[in-house]
Protein backbone atom coordinates (compact mmCIF):
# COMPACT_ATOMS: atom_id res chain seq x y z
CA UNK A 1 0.00 0.00 0.00
CA UNK A 2 2.82 2.30 0.89
CA UNK A 3 4.55 1.51 -2.41
CA UNK A 4 1.33 2.33 -4.28
CA UNK A 5 1.02 5.72 -2.57
CA UNK A 6 4.66 6.48 -3.29
CA UNK A 7 4.15 5.72 -6.97
CA UNK A 8 1.10 8.02 -7.07
CA UNK A 9 3.13 10.78 -5.40
CA UNK A 10 5.97 10.41 -7.90
CA UNK A 11 3.50 10.62 -10.77
CA UNK A 12 2.01 13.83 -9.33
CA UNK A 13 5.45 15.41 -8.98
CA UNK A 14 6.35 14.45 -12.57
CA UNK A 15 3.12 15.95 -13.92
CA UNK A 16 3.74 19.14 -11.94
CA UNK A 17 7.25 19.51 -13.35
CA UNK A 18 5.98 18.92 -16.88
CA UNK A 19 3.39 21.67 -16.46
CA UNK A 20 6.02 24.10 -15.17
CA UNK A 21 8.34 23.34 -18.10
CA UNK A 22 5.47 23.76 -20.57
CA UNK A 23 4.49 27.17 -19.12
CA UNK A 24 8.11 28.36 -19.17
CA UNK A 25 8.43 27.30 -22.79
CA UNK A 26 5.37 29.27 -23.85
CA UNK A 27 6.56 32.33 -21.95
CA UNK A 28 9.90 32.22 -23.70
CA UNK A 29 8.27 31.80 -27.11
CA UNK A 30 5.90 34.76 -26.76
CA UNK A 31 8.53 36.92 -25.08
CA UNK A 32 10.76 36.75 -28.16
CA UNK A 33 8.45 39.04 -30.08
CA UNK A 34 8.23 41.58 -27.28
CA UNK A 35 11.87 42.17 -26.49
CA UNK A 36 12.35 45.70 -25.18
CA UNK A 37 15.17 47.52 -26.98
CA UNK A 38 18.00 49.07 -25.00
CA UNK A 39 17.66 52.77 -24.42
CA UNK A 40 20.57 55.10 -25.02
CA UNK A 41 21.05 58.08 -22.69
CA UNK A 42 22.97 59.98 -25.33
CA UNK A 43 20.55 62.04 -27.49
CA UNK A 44 20.72 61.04 -31.14
CA UNK A 45 22.85 57.95 -30.60
CA UNK A 46 21.02 54.62 -30.80
CA UNK A 47 21.73 51.69 -28.52
CA UNK A 48 22.89 49.64 -31.52
CA UNK A 49 25.18 52.32 -32.92
CA UNK A 50 27.21 54.41 -30.50
CA UNK A 51 28.98 56.17 -33.37
CA UNK A 52 27.45 59.02 -35.32
CA UNK A 53 26.94 58.07 -38.96
CA UNK A 54 26.83 61.77 -39.90
CA UNK A 55 29.85 63.50 -38.36
CA UNK A 56 29.29 66.87 -40.01
CA UNK A 57 28.85 69.75 -37.54
CA UNK A 58 27.41 73.23 -38.09
CA UNK A 59 28.39 75.95 -35.62
CA UNK A 60 25.68 78.61 -35.53
CA UNK A 61 26.47 81.77 -33.63
CA UNK A 62 27.63 85.36 -33.46
CA UNK A 63 31.06 87.00 -33.65
CA UNK A 64 32.50 84.58 -31.08
CA UNK A 65 31.77 81.74 -33.50
CA UNK A 66 32.96 83.73 -36.51
CA UNK A 67 36.35 84.26 -34.86
CA UNK A 68 36.14 88.07 -34.61
CA UNK A 69 38.27 90.16 -34.71
CA UNK A 70 40.50 87.62 -36.44
CA UNK A 71 39.88 85.75 -39.68
CA UNK A 72 37.67 82.64 -39.52
CA UNK A 73 40.74 80.47 -40.08
CA UNK A 74 41.68 81.27 -36.47
CA UNK A 75 38.22 80.47 -35.07
CA UNK A 76 37.51 77.70 -32.59
CA UNK A 77 35.52 75.87 -35.28
CA UNK A 78 38.63 75.53 -37.45
CA UNK A 79 40.54 74.05 -34.54
CA UNK A 80 37.64 71.72 -33.73
CA UNK A 81 37.66 70.40 -37.30
CA UNK A 82 41.43 69.86 -37.16
CA UNK A 83 41.34 67.90 -33.92
CA UNK A 84 38.30 65.76 -34.65
CA UNK A 85 39.07 65.38 -38.36
CA UNK A 86 35.46 66.11 -39.31
CA UNK A 87 33.70 68.79 -41.33
CA UNK A 88 32.74 71.80 -39.22
CA UNK A 89 30.81 74.54 -41.02
CA UNK A 90 31.24 77.98 -39.45
CA UNK A 91 27.97 79.94 -39.57
CA UNK A 92 28.99 82.76 -37.27
CA UNK A 93 28.00 86.38 -37.95
CA UNK A 94 28.54 89.58 -36.00
CA UNK A 95 25.78 91.39 -34.08
CA UNK A 96 23.54 88.34 -33.81
CA UNK A 97 20.80 87.55 -31.31
CA UNK A 98 19.06 84.21 -30.81
CA UNK A 99 16.23 85.50 -33.01
CA UNK A 100 18.71 86.23 -35.81
CA UNK A 101 20.05 82.69 -35.53
CA UNK A 102 16.53 81.29 -35.61
CA UNK A 103 15.69 83.32 -38.72
CA UNK A 104 18.56 81.75 -40.66
CA UNK A 105 18.38 78.28 -39.12
CA UNK A 106 16.78 76.64 -42.15
CA UNK A 107 19.26 78.14 -44.60
CA UNK A 108 22.43 77.88 -42.54
CA UNK A 109 21.78 74.67 -40.65
CA UNK A 110 19.03 72.47 -42.11
CA UNK A 111 20.23 72.93 -45.70
CA UNK A 112 23.73 71.81 -44.68
CA UNK A 113 22.33 68.46 -43.47
CA UNK A 114 24.68 68.05 -40.49
CA UNK A 115 24.56 65.38 -37.82
CA UNK A 116 24.98 67.96 -35.07
CA UNK A 117 24.53 71.71 -34.61
CA UNK A 118 26.23 73.84 -31.97
CA UNK A 119 23.98 76.78 -31.05
CA UNK A 120 26.12 79.54 -29.51
CA UNK A 121 23.90 82.47 -28.57
CA UNK A 122 23.05 84.82 -25.70
CA UNK A 123 25.85 87.39 -25.74
CA UNK A 124 24.28 89.48 -28.49
CA UNK A 125 20.94 89.29 -26.69
CA UNK A 126 22.52 90.55 -23.48
CA UNK A 127 24.24 93.44 -25.28
CA UNK A 128 21.00 94.43 -27.01
CA UNK A 129 18.85 94.09 -23.91
CA UNK A 130 16.65 91.29 -25.23
CA UNK A 131 14.39 89.90 -22.45
CA UNK A 132 15.32 86.45 -21.19
CA UNK A 133 11.85 85.13 -22.03
CA UNK A 134 12.42 86.00 -25.69
CA UNK A 135 15.85 84.38 -25.67
CA UNK A 136 14.32 81.24 -24.21
CA UNK A 137 11.60 81.11 -26.86
CA UNK A 138 14.10 81.45 -29.71
CA UNK A 139 16.54 78.88 -28.35
CA UNK A 140 13.73 76.38 -27.78
CA UNK A 141 12.52 76.95 -31.34
CA UNK A 142 16.00 76.21 -32.72
CA UNK A 143 16.27 73.05 -30.65
CA UNK A 144 12.91 71.86 -31.94
CA UNK A 145 13.88 72.66 -35.54
CA UNK A 146 17.06 70.64 -35.10
CA UNK A 147 15.28 67.64 -33.62
CA UNK A 148 12.53 67.68 -36.25
CA UNK A 149 15.24 67.51 -38.93
CA UNK A 150 17.13 64.67 -37.20
CA UNK A 151 19.98 66.96 -36.15
CA UNK A 152 21.43 66.67 -32.64
CA UNK A 153 21.39 70.09 -30.91
CA UNK A 154 24.25 71.17 -28.67
CA UNK A 155 23.99 74.36 -26.61
CA UNK A 156 27.09 76.51 -26.10
CA UNK A 157 26.60 78.70 -23.03
CA UNK A 158 27.21 82.44 -23.44
CA UNK A 159 30.52 83.58 -22.01
CA UNK A 160 31.62 86.59 -20.01
CA UNK A 161 31.42 90.02 -21.65
CA UNK A 162 32.04 93.39 -19.94
CA UNK A 163 28.95 95.23 -18.72
CA UNK A 164 26.35 92.47 -19.12
CA UNK A 165 27.38 89.87 -16.57
CA UNK A 166 23.96 89.67 -14.89
CA UNK A 167 22.07 89.07 -18.14
CA UNK A 168 24.59 86.48 -19.31
CA UNK A 169 24.50 84.64 -15.98
CA UNK A 170 20.69 84.48 -16.15
CA UNK A 171 20.86 83.00 -19.63
CA UNK A 172 23.54 80.52 -18.61
CA UNK A 173 21.53 79.32 -15.62
CA UNK A 174 18.41 78.85 -17.71
CA UNK A 175 20.25 77.05 -20.54
CA UNK A 176 21.87 74.64 -18.09
CA UNK A 177 18.50 73.80 -16.52
CA UNK A 178 16.79 73.50 -19.91
CA UNK A 179 19.58 71.32 -21.33
CA UNK A 180 19.42 69.01 -18.32
CA UNK A 181 15.65 68.72 -18.64
CA UNK A 182 15.84 67.94 -22.36
CA UNK A 183 18.95 65.76 -22.24
CA UNK A 184 20.97 68.18 -24.40
CA UNK A 185 24.76 68.33 -24.33
CA UNK A 186 26.26 71.72 -23.40
CA UNK A 187 29.59 73.40 -24.07
CA UNK A 188 30.94 75.88 -21.54
CA UNK A 189 33.84 77.72 -23.14
CA UNK A 190 34.28 79.70 -19.92
CA UNK A 191 36.20 76.77 -18.48
CA UNK A 192 38.83 77.18 -21.21
CA UNK A 193 39.04 81.00 -21.16
CA UNK A 194 38.39 82.43 -17.70
CA UNK A 195 39.59 82.15 -14.14
CA UNK A 196 37.32 81.75 -11.14
CA UNK A 197 36.64 85.51 -11.09
CA UNK A 198 35.49 85.64 -14.71
CA UNK A 199 38.68 87.23 -16.02
CA UNK A 200 40.48 86.02 -19.13
CA UNK A 201 43.42 83.73 -18.44
CA UNK A 202 46.80 85.22 -19.29
CA UNK A 203 47.56 85.31 -22.99
CA UNK A 204 44.06 84.36 -24.23
CA UNK A 205 42.53 87.73 -25.10
CA UNK A 206 43.08 90.73 -27.32
CA UNK A 207 41.12 93.37 -25.42
CA UNK A 208 39.42 91.61 -22.48
CA UNK A 209 36.35 91.26 -24.70
CA UNK A 210 37.32 88.75 -27.40
CA UNK A 211 39.76 85.83 -27.46
CA UNK A 212 42.96 86.06 -29.46
CA UNK A 213 44.28 83.25 -31.67
CA UNK A 214 45.51 81.33 -28.65
CA UNK A 215 42.16 81.82 -26.92
CA UNK A 216 40.17 80.55 -29.90
CA UNK A 217 42.51 77.57 -30.11
CA UNK A 218 41.80 76.81 -26.46
CA UNK A 219 38.07 76.94 -27.21
CA UNK A 220 38.47 74.52 -30.10
CA UNK A 221 40.53 72.10 -28.03
CA UNK A 222 37.94 72.21 -25.27
CA UNK A 223 35.05 71.57 -27.69
CA UNK A 224 36.95 68.67 -29.27
CA UNK A 225 37.50 67.10 -25.87
CA UNK A 226 33.77 67.23 -25.12
CA UNK A 227 32.57 66.13 -28.56
CA UNK A 228 35.12 63.41 -29.34
PDB file of C-alpha atoms in Angstrom:
ATOM      1  CA  UNK A   1       0.000   0.000   0.000  1.00  0.00           C
ATOM      2  CA  UNK A   2       2.822   2.305   0.887  1.00  0.00           C
ATOM      3  CA  UNK A   3       4.547   1.509  -2.409  1.00  0.00           C
ATOM      4  CA  UNK A   4       1.332   2.333  -4.279  1.00  0.00           C
ATOM      5  CA  UNK A   5       1.020   5.720  -2.568  1.00  0.00           C
ATOM      6  CA  UNK A   6       4.663   6.478  -3.286  1.00  0.00           C
ATOM      7  CA  UNK A   7       4.153   5.717  -6.966  1.00  0.00           C
ATOM      8  CA  UNK A   8       1.100   8.020  -7.066  1.00  0.00           C
ATOM      9  CA  UNK A   9       3.132  10.781  -5.401  1.00  0.00           C
ATOM     10  CA  UNK A  10       5.971  10.413  -7.897  1.00  0.00           C
ATOM     11  CA  UNK A  11       3.500  10.623 -10.775  1.00  0.00           C
ATOM     12  CA  UNK A  12       2.007  13.830  -9.327  1.00  0.00           C
ATOM     13  CA  UNK A  13       5.453  15.406  -8.984  1.00  0.00           C
ATOM     14  CA  UNK A  14       6.349  14.448 -12.568  1.00  0.00           C
ATOM     15  CA  UNK A  15       3.116  15.946 -13.917  1.00  0.00           C
ATOM     16  CA  UNK A  16       3.742  19.143 -11.941  1.00  0.00           C
ATOM     17  CA  UNK A  17       7.252  19.506 -13.347  1.00  0.00           C
ATOM     18  CA  UNK A  18       5.976  18.923 -16.875  1.00  0.00           C
ATOM     19  CA  UNK A  19       3.391  21.675 -16.461  1.00  0.00           C
ATOM     20  CA  UNK A  20       6.018  24.099 -15.173  1.00  0.00           C
ATOM     21  CA  UNK A  21       8.340  23.340 -18.098  1.00  0.00           C
ATOM     22  CA  UNK A  22       5.474  23.759 -20.567  1.00  0.00           C
ATOM     23  CA  UNK A  23       4.490  27.168 -19.122  1.00  0.00           C
ATOM     24  CA  UNK A  24       8.112  28.361 -19.170  1.00  0.00           C
ATOM     25  CA  UNK A  25       8.433  27.298 -22.792  1.00  0.00           C
ATOM     26  CA  UNK A  26       5.366  29.267 -23.855  1.00  0.00           C
ATOM     27  CA  UNK A  27       6.562  32.330 -21.946  1.00  0.00           C
ATOM     28  CA  UNK A  28       9.902  32.222 -23.705  1.00  0.00           C
ATOM     29  CA  UNK A  29       8.274  31.800 -27.107  1.00  0.00           C
ATOM     30  CA  UNK A  30       5.900  34.762 -26.757  1.00  0.00           C
ATOM     31  CA  UNK A  31       8.533  36.916 -25.084  1.00  0.00           C
ATOM     32  CA  UNK A  32      10.763  36.751 -28.162  1.00  0.00           C
ATOM     33  CA  UNK A  33       8.445  39.040 -30.085  1.00  0.00           C
ATOM     34  CA  UNK A  34       8.228  41.585 -27.281  1.00  0.00           C
ATOM     35  CA  UNK A  35      11.868  42.166 -26.488  1.00  0.00           C
ATOM     36  CA  UNK A  36      12.350  45.697 -25.176  1.00  0.00           C
ATOM     37  CA  UNK A  37      15.173  47.524 -26.979  1.00  0.00           C
ATOM     38  CA  UNK A  38      18.001  49.071 -24.999  1.00  0.00           C
ATOM     39  CA  UNK A  39      17.657  52.767 -24.421  1.00  0.00           C
ATOM     40  CA  UNK A  40      20.571  55.104 -25.018  1.00  0.00           C
ATOM     41  CA  UNK A  41      21.049  58.077 -22.689  1.00  0.00           C
ATOM     42  CA  UNK A  42      22.967  59.976 -25.332  1.00  0.00           C
ATOM     43  CA  UNK A  43      20.552  62.043 -27.486  1.00  0.00           C
ATOM     44  CA  UNK A  44      20.722  61.039 -31.142  1.00  0.00           C
ATOM     45  CA  UNK A  45      22.849  57.947 -30.604  1.00  0.00           C
ATOM     46  CA  UNK A  46      21.021  54.624 -30.797  1.00  0.00           C
ATOM     47  CA  UNK A  47      21.735  51.690 -28.525  1.00  0.00           C
ATOM     48  CA  UNK A  48      22.887  49.636 -31.518  1.00  0.00           C
ATOM     49  CA  UNK A  49      25.184  52.323 -32.921  1.00  0.00           C
ATOM     50  CA  UNK A  50      27.214  54.409 -30.496  1.00  0.00           C
ATOM     51  CA  UNK A  51      28.976  56.173 -33.368  1.00  0.00           C
ATOM     52  CA  UNK A  52      27.451  59.024 -35.320  1.00  0.00           C
ATOM     53  CA  UNK A  53      26.940  58.071 -38.956  1.00  0.00           C
ATOM     54  CA  UNK A  54      26.825  61.770 -39.900  1.00  0.00           C
ATOM     55  CA  UNK A  55      29.854  63.496 -38.362  1.00  0.00           C
ATOM     56  CA  UNK A  56      29.294  66.874 -40.011  1.00  0.00           C
ATOM     57  CA  UNK A  57      28.850  69.754 -37.542  1.00  0.00           C
ATOM     58  CA  UNK A  58      27.405  73.226 -38.088  1.00  0.00           C
ATOM     59  CA  UNK A  59      28.394  75.950 -35.620  1.00  0.00           C
ATOM     60  CA  UNK A  60      25.678  78.612 -35.533  1.00  0.00           C
ATOM     61  CA  UNK A  61      26.471  81.765 -33.626  1.00  0.00           C
ATOM     62  CA  UNK A  62      27.634  85.365 -33.456  1.00  0.00           C
ATOM     63  CA  UNK A  63      31.059  86.998 -33.653  1.00  0.00           C
ATOM     64  CA  UNK A  64      32.498  84.576 -31.080  1.00  0.00           C
ATOM     65  CA  UNK A  65      31.767  81.744 -33.504  1.00  0.00           C
ATOM     66  CA  UNK A  66      32.962  83.727 -36.513  1.00  0.00           C
ATOM     67  CA  UNK A  67      36.346  84.261 -34.858  1.00  0.00           C
ATOM     68  CA  UNK A  68      36.139  88.066 -34.611  1.00  0.00           C
ATOM     69  CA  UNK A  69      38.270  90.158 -34.711  1.00  0.00           C
ATOM     70  CA  UNK A  70      40.496  87.620 -36.443  1.00  0.00           C
ATOM     71  CA  UNK A  71      39.877  85.755 -39.682  1.00  0.00           C
ATOM     72  CA  UNK A  72      37.666  82.635 -39.516  1.00  0.00           C
ATOM     73  CA  UNK A  73      40.736  80.469 -40.079  1.00  0.00           C
ATOM     74  CA  UNK A  74      41.676  81.267 -36.470  1.00  0.00           C
ATOM     75  CA  UNK A  75      38.219  80.471 -35.074  1.00  0.00           C
ATOM     76  CA  UNK A  76      37.510  77.698 -32.594  1.00  0.00           C
ATOM     77  CA  UNK A  77      35.523  75.875 -35.278  1.00  0.00           C
ATOM     78  CA  UNK A  78      38.627  75.534 -37.449  1.00  0.00           C
ATOM     79  CA  UNK A  79      40.543  74.054 -34.540  1.00  0.00           C
ATOM     80  CA  UNK A  80      37.640  71.725 -33.730  1.00  0.00           C
ATOM     81  CA  UNK A  81      37.664  70.401 -37.301  1.00  0.00           C
ATOM     82  CA  UNK A  82      41.431  69.856 -37.161  1.00  0.00           C
ATOM     83  CA  UNK A  83      41.345  67.902 -33.921  1.00  0.00           C
ATOM     84  CA  UNK A  84      38.296  65.756 -34.649  1.00  0.00           C
ATOM     85  CA  UNK A  85      39.070  65.376 -38.363  1.00  0.00           C
ATOM     86  CA  UNK A  86      35.457  66.105 -39.309  1.00  0.00           C
ATOM     87  CA  UNK A  87      33.699  68.786 -41.335  1.00  0.00           C
ATOM     88  CA  UNK A  88      32.737  71.798 -39.216  1.00  0.00           C
ATOM     89  CA  UNK A  89      30.806  74.544 -41.015  1.00  0.00           C
ATOM     90  CA  UNK A  90      31.237  77.982 -39.450  1.00  0.00           C
ATOM     91  CA  UNK A  91      27.966  79.944 -39.572  1.00  0.00           C
ATOM     92  CA  UNK A  92      28.990  82.755 -37.273  1.00  0.00           C
ATOM     93  CA  UNK A  93      28.002  86.378 -37.946  1.00  0.00           C
ATOM     94  CA  UNK A  94      28.543  89.576 -35.996  1.00  0.00           C
ATOM     95  CA  UNK A  95      25.776  91.390 -34.077  1.00  0.00           C
ATOM     96  CA  UNK A  96      23.543  88.338 -33.806  1.00  0.00           C
ATOM     97  CA  UNK A  97      20.799  87.551 -31.314  1.00  0.00           C
ATOM     98  CA  UNK A  98      19.055  84.211 -30.809  1.00  0.00           C
ATOM     99  CA  UNK A  99      16.234  85.499 -33.006  1.00  0.00           C
ATOM    100  CA  UNK A 100      18.710  86.230 -35.809  1.00  0.00           C
ATOM    101  CA  UNK A 101      20.053  82.695 -35.526  1.00  0.00           C
ATOM    102  CA  UNK A 102      16.530  81.289 -35.610  1.00  0.00           C
ATOM    103  CA  UNK A 103      15.691  83.321 -38.722  1.00  0.00           C
ATOM    104  CA  UNK A 104      18.558  81.753 -40.660  1.00  0.00           C
ATOM    105  CA  UNK A 105      18.384  78.281 -39.120  1.00  0.00           C
ATOM    106  CA  UNK A 106      16.778  76.643 -42.151  1.00  0.00           C
ATOM    107  CA  UNK A 107      19.258  78.140 -44.600  1.00  0.00           C
ATOM    108  CA  UNK A 108      22.434  77.884 -42.536  1.00  0.00           C
ATOM    109  CA  UNK A 109      21.784  74.665 -40.649  1.00  0.00           C
ATOM    110  CA  UNK A 110      19.030  72.473 -42.108  1.00  0.00           C
ATOM    111  CA  UNK A 111      20.226  72.925 -45.695  1.00  0.00           C
ATOM    112  CA  UNK A 112      23.729  71.815 -44.676  1.00  0.00           C
ATOM    113  CA  UNK A 113      22.326  68.461 -43.473  1.00  0.00           C
ATOM    114  CA  UNK A 114      24.682  68.050 -40.491  1.00  0.00           C
ATOM    115  CA  UNK A 115      24.565  65.384 -37.825  1.00  0.00           C
ATOM    116  CA  UNK A 116      24.979  67.962 -35.067  1.00  0.00           C
ATOM    117  CA  UNK A 117      24.526  71.711 -34.613  1.00  0.00           C
ATOM    118  CA  UNK A 118      26.229  73.835 -31.969  1.00  0.00           C
ATOM    119  CA  UNK A 119      23.985  76.784 -31.046  1.00  0.00           C
ATOM    120  CA  UNK A 120      26.116  79.539 -29.512  1.00  0.00           C
ATOM    121  CA  UNK A 121      23.895  82.475 -28.567  1.00  0.00           C
ATOM    122  CA  UNK A 122      23.051  84.820 -25.700  1.00  0.00           C
ATOM    123  CA  UNK A 123      25.848  87.386 -25.740  1.00  0.00           C
ATOM    124  CA  UNK A 124      24.279  89.482 -28.487  1.00  0.00           C
ATOM    125  CA  UNK A 125      20.940  89.289 -26.691  1.00  0.00           C
ATOM    126  CA  UNK A 126      22.520  90.550 -23.479  1.00  0.00           C
ATOM    127  CA  UNK A 127      24.239  93.437 -25.285  1.00  0.00           C
ATOM    128  CA  UNK A 128      20.997  94.434 -27.009  1.00  0.00           C
ATOM    129  CA  UNK A 129      18.849  94.093 -23.906  1.00  0.00           C
ATOM    130  CA  UNK A 130      16.648  91.288 -25.230  1.00  0.00           C
ATOM    131  CA  UNK A 131      14.391  89.898 -22.449  1.00  0.00           C
ATOM    132  CA  UNK A 132      15.322  86.451 -21.186  1.00  0.00           C
ATOM    133  CA  UNK A 133      11.853  85.128 -22.034  1.00  0.00           C
ATOM    134  CA  UNK A 134      12.425  85.995 -25.692  1.00  0.00           C
ATOM    135  CA  UNK A 135      15.855  84.384 -25.673  1.00  0.00           C
ATOM    136  CA  UNK A 136      14.316  81.238 -24.213  1.00  0.00           C
ATOM    137  CA  UNK A 137      11.596  81.111 -26.858  1.00  0.00           C
ATOM    138  CA  UNK A 138      14.097  81.452 -29.707  1.00  0.00           C
ATOM    139  CA  UNK A 139      16.544  78.885 -28.347  1.00  0.00           C
ATOM    140  CA  UNK A 140      13.734  76.381 -27.776  1.00  0.00           C
ATOM    141  CA  UNK A 141      12.517  76.955 -31.336  1.00  0.00           C
ATOM    142  CA  UNK A 142      16.000  76.210 -32.716  1.00  0.00           C
ATOM    143  CA  UNK A 143      16.272  73.047 -30.646  1.00  0.00           C
ATOM    144  CA  UNK A 144      12.906  71.857 -31.937  1.00  0.00           C
ATOM    145  CA  UNK A 145      13.879  72.656 -35.535  1.00  0.00           C
ATOM    146  CA  UNK A 146      17.057  70.643 -35.101  1.00  0.00           C
ATOM    147  CA  UNK A 147      15.276  67.641 -33.620  1.00  0.00           C
ATOM    148  CA  UNK A 148      12.532  67.679 -36.250  1.00  0.00           C
ATOM    149  CA  UNK A 149      15.244  67.506 -38.929  1.00  0.00           C
ATOM    150  CA  UNK A 150      17.134  64.667 -37.203  1.00  0.00           C
ATOM    151  CA  UNK A 151      19.981  66.964 -36.147  1.00  0.00           C
ATOM    152  CA  UNK A 152      21.425  66.669 -32.639  1.00  0.00           C
ATOM    153  CA  UNK A 153      21.387  70.090 -30.914  1.00  0.00           C
ATOM    154  CA  UNK A 154      24.252  71.170 -28.672  1.00  0.00           C
ATOM    155  CA  UNK A 155      23.992  74.358 -26.614  1.00  0.00           C
ATOM    156  CA  UNK A 156      27.091  76.508 -26.096  1.00  0.00           C
ATOM    157  CA  UNK A 157      26.603  78.697 -23.035  1.00  0.00           C
ATOM    158  CA  UNK A 158      27.207  82.441 -23.443  1.00  0.00           C
ATOM    159  CA  UNK A 159      30.524  83.579 -22.014  1.00  0.00           C
ATOM    160  CA  UNK A 160      31.618  86.590 -20.013  1.00  0.00           C
ATOM    161  CA  UNK A 161      31.422  90.021 -21.652  1.00  0.00           C
ATOM    162  CA  UNK A 162      32.040  93.393 -19.937  1.00  0.00           C
ATOM    163  CA  UNK A 163      28.946  95.225 -18.724  1.00  0.00           C
ATOM    164  CA  UNK A 164      26.345  92.474 -19.124  1.00  0.00           C
ATOM    165  CA  UNK A 165      27.376  89.872 -16.567  1.00  0.00           C
ATOM    166  CA  UNK A 166      23.963  89.666 -14.887  1.00  0.00           C
ATOM    167  CA  UNK A 167      22.067  89.071 -18.135  1.00  0.00           C
ATOM    168  CA  UNK A 168      24.588  86.481 -19.306  1.00  0.00           C
ATOM    169  CA  UNK A 169      24.497  84.640 -15.982  1.00  0.00           C
ATOM    170  CA  UNK A 170      20.693  84.477 -16.146  1.00  0.00           C
ATOM    171  CA  UNK A 171      20.856  83.001 -19.631  1.00  0.00           C
ATOM    172  CA  UNK A 172      23.538  80.521 -18.605  1.00  0.00           C
ATOM    173  CA  UNK A 173      21.531  79.322 -15.617  1.00  0.00           C
ATOM    174  CA  UNK A 174      18.412  78.852 -17.705  1.00  0.00           C
ATOM    175  CA  UNK A 175      20.255  77.054 -20.535  1.00  0.00           C
ATOM    176  CA  UNK A 176      21.866  74.636 -18.094  1.00  0.00           C
ATOM    177  CA  UNK A 177      18.502  73.799 -16.521  1.00  0.00           C
ATOM    178  CA  UNK A 178      16.794  73.496 -19.913  1.00  0.00           C
ATOM    179  CA  UNK A 179      19.578  71.318 -21.331  1.00  0.00           C
ATOM    180  CA  UNK A 180      19.418  69.012 -18.316  1.00  0.00           C
ATOM    181  CA  UNK A 181      15.647  68.719 -18.641  1.00  0.00           C
ATOM    182  CA  UNK A 182      15.839  67.944 -22.364  1.00  0.00           C
ATOM    183  CA  UNK A 183      18.949  65.761 -22.243  1.00  0.00           C
ATOM    184  CA  UNK A 184      20.973  68.183 -24.398  1.00  0.00           C
ATOM    185  CA  UNK A 185      24.758  68.328 -24.334  1.00  0.00           C
ATOM    186  CA  UNK A 186      26.257  71.722 -23.402  1.00  0.00           C
ATOM    187  CA  UNK A 187      29.589  73.404 -24.075  1.00  0.00           C
ATOM    188  CA  UNK A 188      30.941  75.876 -21.544  1.00  0.00           C
ATOM    189  CA  UNK A 189      33.840  77.723 -23.136  1.00  0.00           C
ATOM    190  CA  UNK A 190      34.277  79.696 -19.916  1.00  0.00           C
ATOM    191  CA  UNK A 191      36.199  76.765 -18.480  1.00  0.00           C
ATOM    192  CA  UNK A 192      38.829  77.184 -21.209  1.00  0.00           C
ATOM    193  CA  UNK A 193      39.038  80.998 -21.161  1.00  0.00           C
ATOM    194  CA  UNK A 194      38.393  82.429 -17.703  1.00  0.00           C
ATOM    195  CA  UNK A 195      39.594  82.151 -14.141  1.00  0.00           C
ATOM    196  CA  UNK A 196      37.321  81.754 -11.135  1.00  0.00           C
ATOM    197  CA  UNK A 197      36.636  85.508 -11.095  1.00  0.00           C
ATOM    198  CA  UNK A 198      35.494  85.638 -14.707  1.00  0.00           C
ATOM    199  CA  UNK A 199      38.683  87.228 -16.022  1.00  0.00           C
ATOM    200  CA  UNK A 200      40.481  86.025 -19.129  1.00  0.00           C
ATOM    201  CA  UNK A 201      43.417  83.732 -18.438  1.00  0.00           C
ATOM    202  CA  UNK A 202      46.798  85.219 -19.294  1.00  0.00           C
ATOM    203  CA  UNK A 203      47.557  85.308 -22.992  1.00  0.00           C
ATOM    204  CA  UNK A 204      44.064  84.361 -24.233  1.00  0.00           C
ATOM    205  CA  UNK A 205      42.531  87.733 -25.103  1.00  0.00           C
ATOM    206  CA  UNK A 206      43.082  90.731 -27.321  1.00  0.00           C
ATOM    207  CA  UNK A 207      41.119  93.369 -25.420  1.00  0.00           C
ATOM    208  CA  UNK A 208      39.419  91.611 -22.485  1.00  0.00           C
ATOM    209  CA  UNK A 209      36.347  91.256 -24.702  1.00  0.00           C
ATOM    210  CA  UNK A 210      37.323  88.750 -27.396  1.00  0.00           C
ATOM    211  CA  UNK A 211      39.755  85.830 -27.460  1.00  0.00           C
ATOM    212  CA  UNK A 212      42.964  86.059 -29.465  1.00  0.00           C
ATOM    213  CA  UNK A 213      44.279  83.252 -31.669  1.00  0.00           C
ATOM    214  CA  UNK A 214      45.510  81.329 -28.649  1.00  0.00           C
ATOM    215  CA  UNK A 215      42.155  81.819 -26.920  1.00  0.00           C
ATOM    216  CA  UNK A 216      40.166  80.554 -29.902  1.00  0.00           C
ATOM    217  CA  UNK A 217      42.508  77.569 -30.111  1.00  0.00           C
ATOM    218  CA  UNK A 218      41.804  76.808 -26.458  1.00  0.00           C
ATOM    219  CA  UNK A 219      38.067  76.943 -27.211  1.00  0.00           C
ATOM    220  CA  UNK A 220      38.474  74.524 -30.099  1.00  0.00           C
ATOM    221  CA  UNK A 221      40.528  72.103 -28.030  1.00  0.00           C
ATOM    222  CA  UNK A 222      37.936  72.208 -25.271  1.00  0.00           C
ATOM    223  CA  UNK A 223      35.048  71.567 -27.695  1.00  0.00           C
ATOM    224  CA  UNK A 224      36.946  68.671 -29.274  1.00  0.00           C
ATOM    225  CA  UNK A 225      37.497  67.099 -25.870  1.00  0.00           C
ATOM    226  CA  UNK A 226      33.774  67.233 -25.121  1.00  0.00           C
ATOM    227  CA  UNK A 227      32.574  66.131 -28.560  1.00  0.00           C
ATOM    228  CA  UNK A 228      35.123  63.406 -29.339  1.00  0.00           C
TER     229      UNK A 228
END
